[in-house]
Structures are given as C-alpha cells and as structure tokens.
Amino acid sequence: MAAPPPDDGVDTGRPHPARVYDYFLGGSHHLPVDAEFGARIVALDPTAPYGARHNRWFMQRATRHLAGPAGMRQFLDVGSGIPTEPNLHRIAQGIAPEARVVYVDHDPIVRVHAAGLLDGTAAGATAFVAADARDPELILERAAEVLDFTRPVALSLIALTHFLDDDQGEGGGAHAVVARLTAALAPGSHLVLSQLAGDEDTAWVGEAVDRYTTSGSTLVPRSRAATERFFDGFTLLDPGLVQPPDWRPELGVGEVRDGTRVPLYAGVGRTA
Ligand SMILES: C[S@@+](CC[C@H](N)C(=O)[O-])C[C@H]1O[C@@H](n2cnc3c(N)ncnc32)[C@H](O)[C@@H]1O
C-alpha cells in the first residue's frame, strides 16, 4: 500500500470507494482503513473482487467496441477511479491513437495518481478533471477544453451511479445527473454504464449498503427498470442490459471466468 503524500486532501480516516475498489482489484493505492473495510465486504460477499475485475473487463470490451467498429474518437469517463492498467485511454488509443479522453473523479486520491491516466499518445489527448459528478455543468465545461461536443462522445459511467443518491437536493438525484450529462451529447454518442443490481437474489447487498452508509459513503443498488432509465434517449446495443461478463464476451482478452454471478447491470447505448 503506497501512502499518499501529505496535504493532498486525501481523507485517511475513513474508507473511500475508489480505494476500496483498488483493494478489490489487488492494486497498491489503498490505505489500511480501505483494506479493513474491503475485507469486511469480502466476508459478506467473497465474490466482490471477482465482480470488480469483471466490471473492469466490461469497460475494456465496451471500449474495444466503441473505438473499433463504433468509430468513437472522444471519451468522457466520469468516476474513472484510481489508475488500473489497462486504463480506458490505453485501450482506445491502442485502436485509434488520435482518440481524446477526459477522466473525471471527485476523490483526491485519484488526482494524486492521475499521472497514470495521462500518459496517452501524442496524436490524441488525455486529461483529468477533479470534479463531482453531481456538478455536470462544471464537468462539461472543463471537458469541452479537450472534447468537441458537437461531435459524438462516448460517456462512461462505470460503477459510478450506485454512489449517487436518488435524491440529491437541488441538483436532483442520479437520474437527473445522468440526464444533464447525456443532454450535452451529439447524435451518434454512446453511454456505457454499470450499476449495482438491487433485484438480484443477493442477501448481502442490504448489509453492504448499511456498511457503506455507516462509513460515510452512499451505496444505492437499483432494479433493472431503474437502471434502464439511465438509458432514456439511447438504444441499448445487443445484448442489452446484462451482467458484465455477458456483454459481448467475444471481445475479451485474458479474462478469467468461473460462471459466478456478478450482481451488476451493464450496458452500452447509442443515441439516434
Ligand atoms: C467503483 S469505482 C469505479 C472506477 C471505474 N469507473 C471502473 O469501473 O473501473 C467508482 C469511482 O467513482 C468515483 N465517484 C464516486 N462518487 C463520485 C462523484 N460523486 N463524483 C465523481 N466521482 C465519484 C469514486 O471516487 C471511484 O473512483
């Protein structure tokens, strides 16, 4: 575990979702408080690390499709997380070196390690914006310094929306946040999203919600119908909203599967 430098705004006193996720993925940028919390979640659900890896593989397969056959050259990844190779820009620019990628996260630890997100190609561009998803206008303004919103953009909200409440005061809840981001997208844009499932037969989810809430974070599992509503205005690409391992598995590289259910909904939609 690498300790972040002092005075960087990182809250070392409680677990943070980005660092707990890094723990699940076997990364090195979490703190003891995150490892301890993550271990308690794994005690509830031993498949949590497997689910995190599959979520990551879903991102990789979706990006291969988008930068490949879908021809996308602009990517906006909100809730990007601590760098974990291969990051989105590595996949996109490996296919299209001219691809332009903007990462957004609100956790200071992601900013501390943002260099790992900024080593893109000279032909393309990579940028990191420290911002909260609940401030979509700020995100769009800063992203517009790198991306041309008159042209299609692939918006990734992968394992982000379950950290957003249904009701967040004036700004609205998770669905309003997503709607404000997607309203800025030109025709031909895409939305890539995964969300913790609330209607799977997984008793541990309620307990996990309690633990995240007690630790100071929001965790909101959602039904299939509520997750589909994030895609309003988009047509879901085949195979629709599925568990991450089931989204176009033929695009996978080096994945390990044991058939365990992953309680996440994952999908990719395209605007008209
Ligand atoms: C589970 S990680 C997912 C990382 C990456 N998208 C992936 O799927 O591999 C969730 C990320 O969302 C970020 N996040 C949570 N709430 C956020 C918010 N309100 N604004 C911006 N980022 C947020 C966390 O800091 C964390 O890095």
Short mmCIF file of N, CA and C in Angstrom, two decimals, residues 18-88:
data_model
loop_
_atom_site.label_atom_id
_atom_site.label_comp_id
_atom_site.label_asym_id
_atom_site.label_seq_id
_atom_site.Cartn_x
_atom_site.Cartn_y
_atom_site.Cartn_z
N ALA A 18 -13.17 4.67 -4.09
CA ALA A 18 -12.12 4.47 -5.10
C ALA A 18 -11.02 3.57 -4.55
N ARG A 19 -10.69 3.77 -3.26
CA ARG A 19 -9.59 2.99 -2.68
C ARG A 19 -10.04 1.59 -2.31
N VAL A 20 -11.29 1.43 -1.90
CA VAL A 20 -11.80 0.09 -1.61
C VAL A 20 -11.83 -0.73 -2.90
N TYR A 21 -12.21 -0.08 -3.99
CA TYR A 21 -12.23 -0.74 -5.31
C TYR A 21 -10.81 -1.15 -5.71
N ASP A 22 -9.85 -0.28 -5.43
CA ASP A 22 -8.45 -0.60 -5.69
C ASP A 22 -8.04 -1.83 -4.87
N TYR A 23 -8.53 -1.92 -3.64
CA TYR A 23 -8.25 -3.10 -2.80
C TYR A 23 -8.84 -4.35 -3.47
N PHE A 24 -10.10 -4.27 -3.92
CA PHE A 24 -10.74 -5.43 -4.57
C PHE A 24 -9.93 -5.87 -5.79
N LEU A 25 -9.38 -4.87 -6.51
CA LEU A 25 -8.66 -5.17 -7.75
C LEU A 25 -7.21 -5.61 -7.49
N GLY A 26 -6.80 -5.63 -6.23
CA GLY A 26 -5.43 -6.03 -5.92
C GLY A 26 -4.42 -4.93 -6.21
N GLY A 27 -4.89 -3.67 -6.24
CA GLY A 27 -3.99 -2.55 -6.51
C GLY A 27 -3.18 -2.16 -5.28
N SER A 28 -2.40 -1.07 -5.43
CA SER A 28 -1.48 -0.68 -4.36
C SER A 28 -1.75 0.74 -3.86
N HIS A 29 -2.91 1.31 -4.21
CA HIS A 29 -3.15 2.70 -3.84
C HIS A 29 -4.28 2.86 -2.83
N HIS A 30 -4.44 1.86 -1.97
CA HIS A 30 -5.43 1.99 -0.89
C HIS A 30 -4.69 2.06 0.45
N LEU A 31 -5.44 2.42 1.47
CA LEU A 31 -4.87 2.60 2.80
C LEU A 31 -5.38 1.48 3.71
N PRO A 32 -4.76 1.32 4.88
CA PRO A 32 -5.23 0.25 5.78
C PRO A 32 -6.73 0.34 6.07
N VAL A 33 -7.24 1.56 6.21
CA VAL A 33 -8.67 1.71 6.52
C VAL A 33 -9.54 1.15 5.39
N ASP A 34 -9.06 1.26 4.15
CA ASP A 34 -9.80 0.73 3.00
C ASP A 34 -9.70 -0.79 2.94
N ALA A 35 -8.49 -1.31 3.22
CA ALA A 35 -8.29 -2.76 3.19
C ALA A 35 -9.15 -3.44 4.26
N GLU A 36 -9.21 -2.80 5.41
CA GLU A 36 -10.00 -3.36 6.51
C GLU A 36 -11.49 -3.39 6.13
N PHE A 37 -11.97 -2.28 5.54
CA PHE A 37 -13.37 -2.20 5.12
C PHE A 37 -13.63 -3.20 3.99
N GLY A 38 -12.71 -3.23 3.01
CA GLY A 38 -12.86 -4.14 1.87
C GLY A 38 -12.92 -5.59 2.34
N ALA A 39 -12.09 -5.94 3.31
CA ALA A 39 -12.08 -7.32 3.81
C ALA A 39 -13.41 -7.66 4.46
N ARG A 40 -14.04 -6.66 5.09
CA ARG A 40 -15.35 -6.91 5.71
C ARG A 40 -16.42 -7.12 4.64
N ILE A 41 -16.30 -6.40 3.52
CA ILE A 41 -17.25 -6.61 2.41
C ILE A 41 -17.01 -8.00 1.80
N VAL A 42 -15.76 -8.38 1.66
CA VAL A 42 -15.45 -9.70 1.08
C VAL A 42 -15.97 -10.81 2.01
N ALA A 43 -15.95 -10.55 3.31
CA ALA A 43 -16.50 -11.54 4.24
C ALA A 43 -18.01 -11.72 4.00
N LEU A 44 -18.67 -10.62 3.60
CA LEU A 44 -20.10 -10.70 3.27
C LEU A 44 -20.30 -11.37 1.93
N ASP A 45 -19.47 -10.98 0.98
CA ASP A 45 -19.60 -11.48 -0.40
C ASP A 45 -18.22 -11.82 -0.94
N PRO A 46 -17.82 -13.08 -0.85
CA PRO A 46 -16.48 -13.47 -1.29
C PRO A 46 -16.25 -13.22 -2.79
N THR A 47 -17.32 -12.97 -3.56
CA THR A 47 -17.13 -12.77 -5.00
C THR A 47 -16.89 -11.30 -5.36
N ALA A 48 -16.84 -10.41 -4.35
CA ALA A 48 -16.70 -8.98 -4.66
C ALA A 48 -15.47 -8.68 -5.53
N PRO A 49 -14.29 -9.24 -5.22
CA PRO A 49 -13.13 -8.96 -6.09
C PRO A 49 -13.34 -9.47 -7.52
N TYR A 50 -13.99 -10.62 -7.63
CA TYR A 50 -14.29 -11.17 -8.96
C TYR A 50 -15.21 -10.22 -9.73
N GLY A 51 -16.22 -9.67 -9.03
CA GLY A 51 -17.14 -8.73 -9.66
C GLY A 51 -16.41 -7.47 -10.09
N ALA A 52 -15.49 -6.99 -9.25
CA ALA A 52 -14.74 -5.77 -9.60
C ALA A 52 -13.90 -6.02 -10.86
N ARG A 53 -13.25 -7.17 -10.92
CA ARG A 53 -12.45 -7.47 -12.13
C ARG A 53 -13.33 -7.56 -13.35
N HIS A 54 -14.52 -8.17 -13.19
CA HIS A 54 -15.42 -8.28 -14.35
C HIS A 54 -15.97 -6.93 -14.78
N ASN A 55 -16.16 -6.05 -13.82
CA ASN A 55 -16.59 -4.70 -14.17
C ASN A 55 -15.52 -4.02 -15.02
N ARG A 56 -14.29 -4.22 -14.63
CA ARG A 56 -13.14 -3.65 -15.36
C ARG A 56 -13.04 -4.25 -16.77
N TRP A 57 -13.25 -5.56 -16.85
CA TRP A 57 -13.19 -6.22 -18.17
C TRP A 57 -14.33 -5.73 -19.06
N PHE A 58 -15.49 -5.46 -18.43
CA PHE A 58 -16.61 -4.89 -19.21
C PHE A 58 -16.17 -3.55 -19.82
N MET A 59 -15.53 -2.70 -19.02
CA MET A 59 -15.03 -1.41 -19.54
C MET A 59 -14.12 -1.65 -20.74
N GLN A 60 -13.25 -2.63 -20.61
CA GLN A 60 -12.29 -2.88 -21.69
C GLN A 60 -13.01 -3.33 -22.97
N ARG A 61 -13.97 -4.25 -22.82
CA ARG A 61 -14.68 -4.76 -24.01
C ARG A 61 -15.53 -3.66 -24.65
N ALA A 62 -16.20 -2.88 -23.79
CA ALA A 62 -17.04 -1.80 -24.33
C ALA A 62 -16.15 -0.80 -25.08
N THR A 63 -14.98 -0.48 -24.53
CA THR A 63 -14.10 0.49 -25.18
C THR A 63 -13.56 -0.08 -26.49
N ARG A 64 -13.27 -1.38 -26.51
CA ARG A 64 -12.82 -2.00 -27.78
C ARG A 64 -13.89 -1.86 -28.85
N HIS A 65 -15.14 -2.06 -28.45
CA HIS A 65 -16.22 -1.90 -29.43
C HIS A 65 -16.33 -0.45 -29.88
N LEU A 66 -16.27 0.47 -28.91
CA LEU A 66 -16.51 1.88 -29.23
C LEU A 66 -15.41 2.46 -30.10
N ALA A 67 -14.14 2.18 -29.73
CA ALA A 67 -13.03 2.73 -30.52
C ALA A 67 -12.88 1.95 -31.83
N GLY A 68 -13.39 0.71 -31.84
CA GLY A 68 -13.29 -0.12 -33.04
C GLY A 68 -14.47 0.12 -33.96
N PRO A 69 -15.38 -0.87 -34.04
CA PRO A 69 -16.47 -0.78 -35.02
C PRO A 69 -17.34 0.46 -34.87
N ALA A 70 -17.52 0.97 -33.65
CA ALA A 70 -18.40 2.13 -33.47
C ALA A 70 -17.73 3.44 -33.89
N GLY A 71 -16.41 3.42 -34.06
CA GLY A 71 -15.71 4.59 -34.60
C GLY A 71 -15.62 5.79 -33.67
N MET A 72 -15.78 5.58 -32.36
CA MET A 72 -15.73 6.72 -31.44
C MET A 72 -14.29 7.19 -31.25
N ARG A 73 -14.15 8.51 -31.21
CA ARG A 73 -12.80 9.09 -31.04
C ARG A 73 -12.74 10.02 -29.84
N GLN A 74 -13.84 10.17 -29.11
CA GLN A 74 -13.86 11.04 -27.94
C GLN A 74 -14.53 10.28 -26.79
N PHE A 75 -13.88 10.35 -25.61
CA PHE A 75 -14.34 9.58 -24.46
C PHE A 75 -14.36 10.48 -23.22
N LEU A 76 -15.44 10.40 -22.48
CA LEU A 76 -15.56 11.12 -21.21
C LEU A 76 -15.90 10.08 -20.14
N ASP A 77 -14.97 9.86 -19.22
CA ASP A 77 -15.08 8.78 -18.24
C ASP A 77 -15.25 9.40 -16.85
N VAL A 78 -16.48 9.41 -16.35
CA VAL A 78 -16.76 10.05 -15.06
C VAL A 78 -16.80 8.97 -13.97
N GLY A 79 -16.05 9.20 -12.90
CA GLY A 79 -15.87 8.17 -11.87
C GLY A 79 -14.82 7.19 -12.35
N SER A 80 -13.72 7.75 -12.85
CA SER A 80 -12.71 6.93 -13.55
C SER A 80 -11.99 5.98 -12.62
N GLY A 81 -11.84 6.37 -11.36
CA GLY A 81 -11.15 5.51 -10.41
C GLY A 81 -9.64 5.69 -10.45
N ILE A 82 -8.99 5.05 -9.50
CA ILE A 82 -7.53 5.04 -9.42
C ILE A 82 -7.01 4.28 -10.65
N PRO A 83 -5.93 4.78 -11.28
CA PRO A 83 -5.45 4.09 -12.49
C PRO A 83 -5.22 2.59 -12.25
N THR A 84 -5.72 1.80 -13.17
CA THR A 84 -5.57 0.34 -13.14
C THR A 84 -5.34 -0.10 -14.57
N GLU A 85 -4.16 -0.60 -14.85
CA GLU A 85 -3.85 -0.97 -16.24
C GLU A 85 -4.65 -2.18 -16.69
N PRO A 86 -5.11 -2.20 -17.95
CA PRO A 86 -5.04 -1.09 -18.87
C PRO A 86 -6.18 -0.11 -18.61
N ASN A 87 -5.86 1.18 -18.57
CA ASN A 87 -6.89 2.18 -18.41
C ASN A 87 -7.60 2.43 -19.74
N LEU A 88 -8.70 3.14 -19.66
CA LEU A 88 -9.56 3.32 -20.84
C LEU A 88 -8.77 3.91 -22.02
#
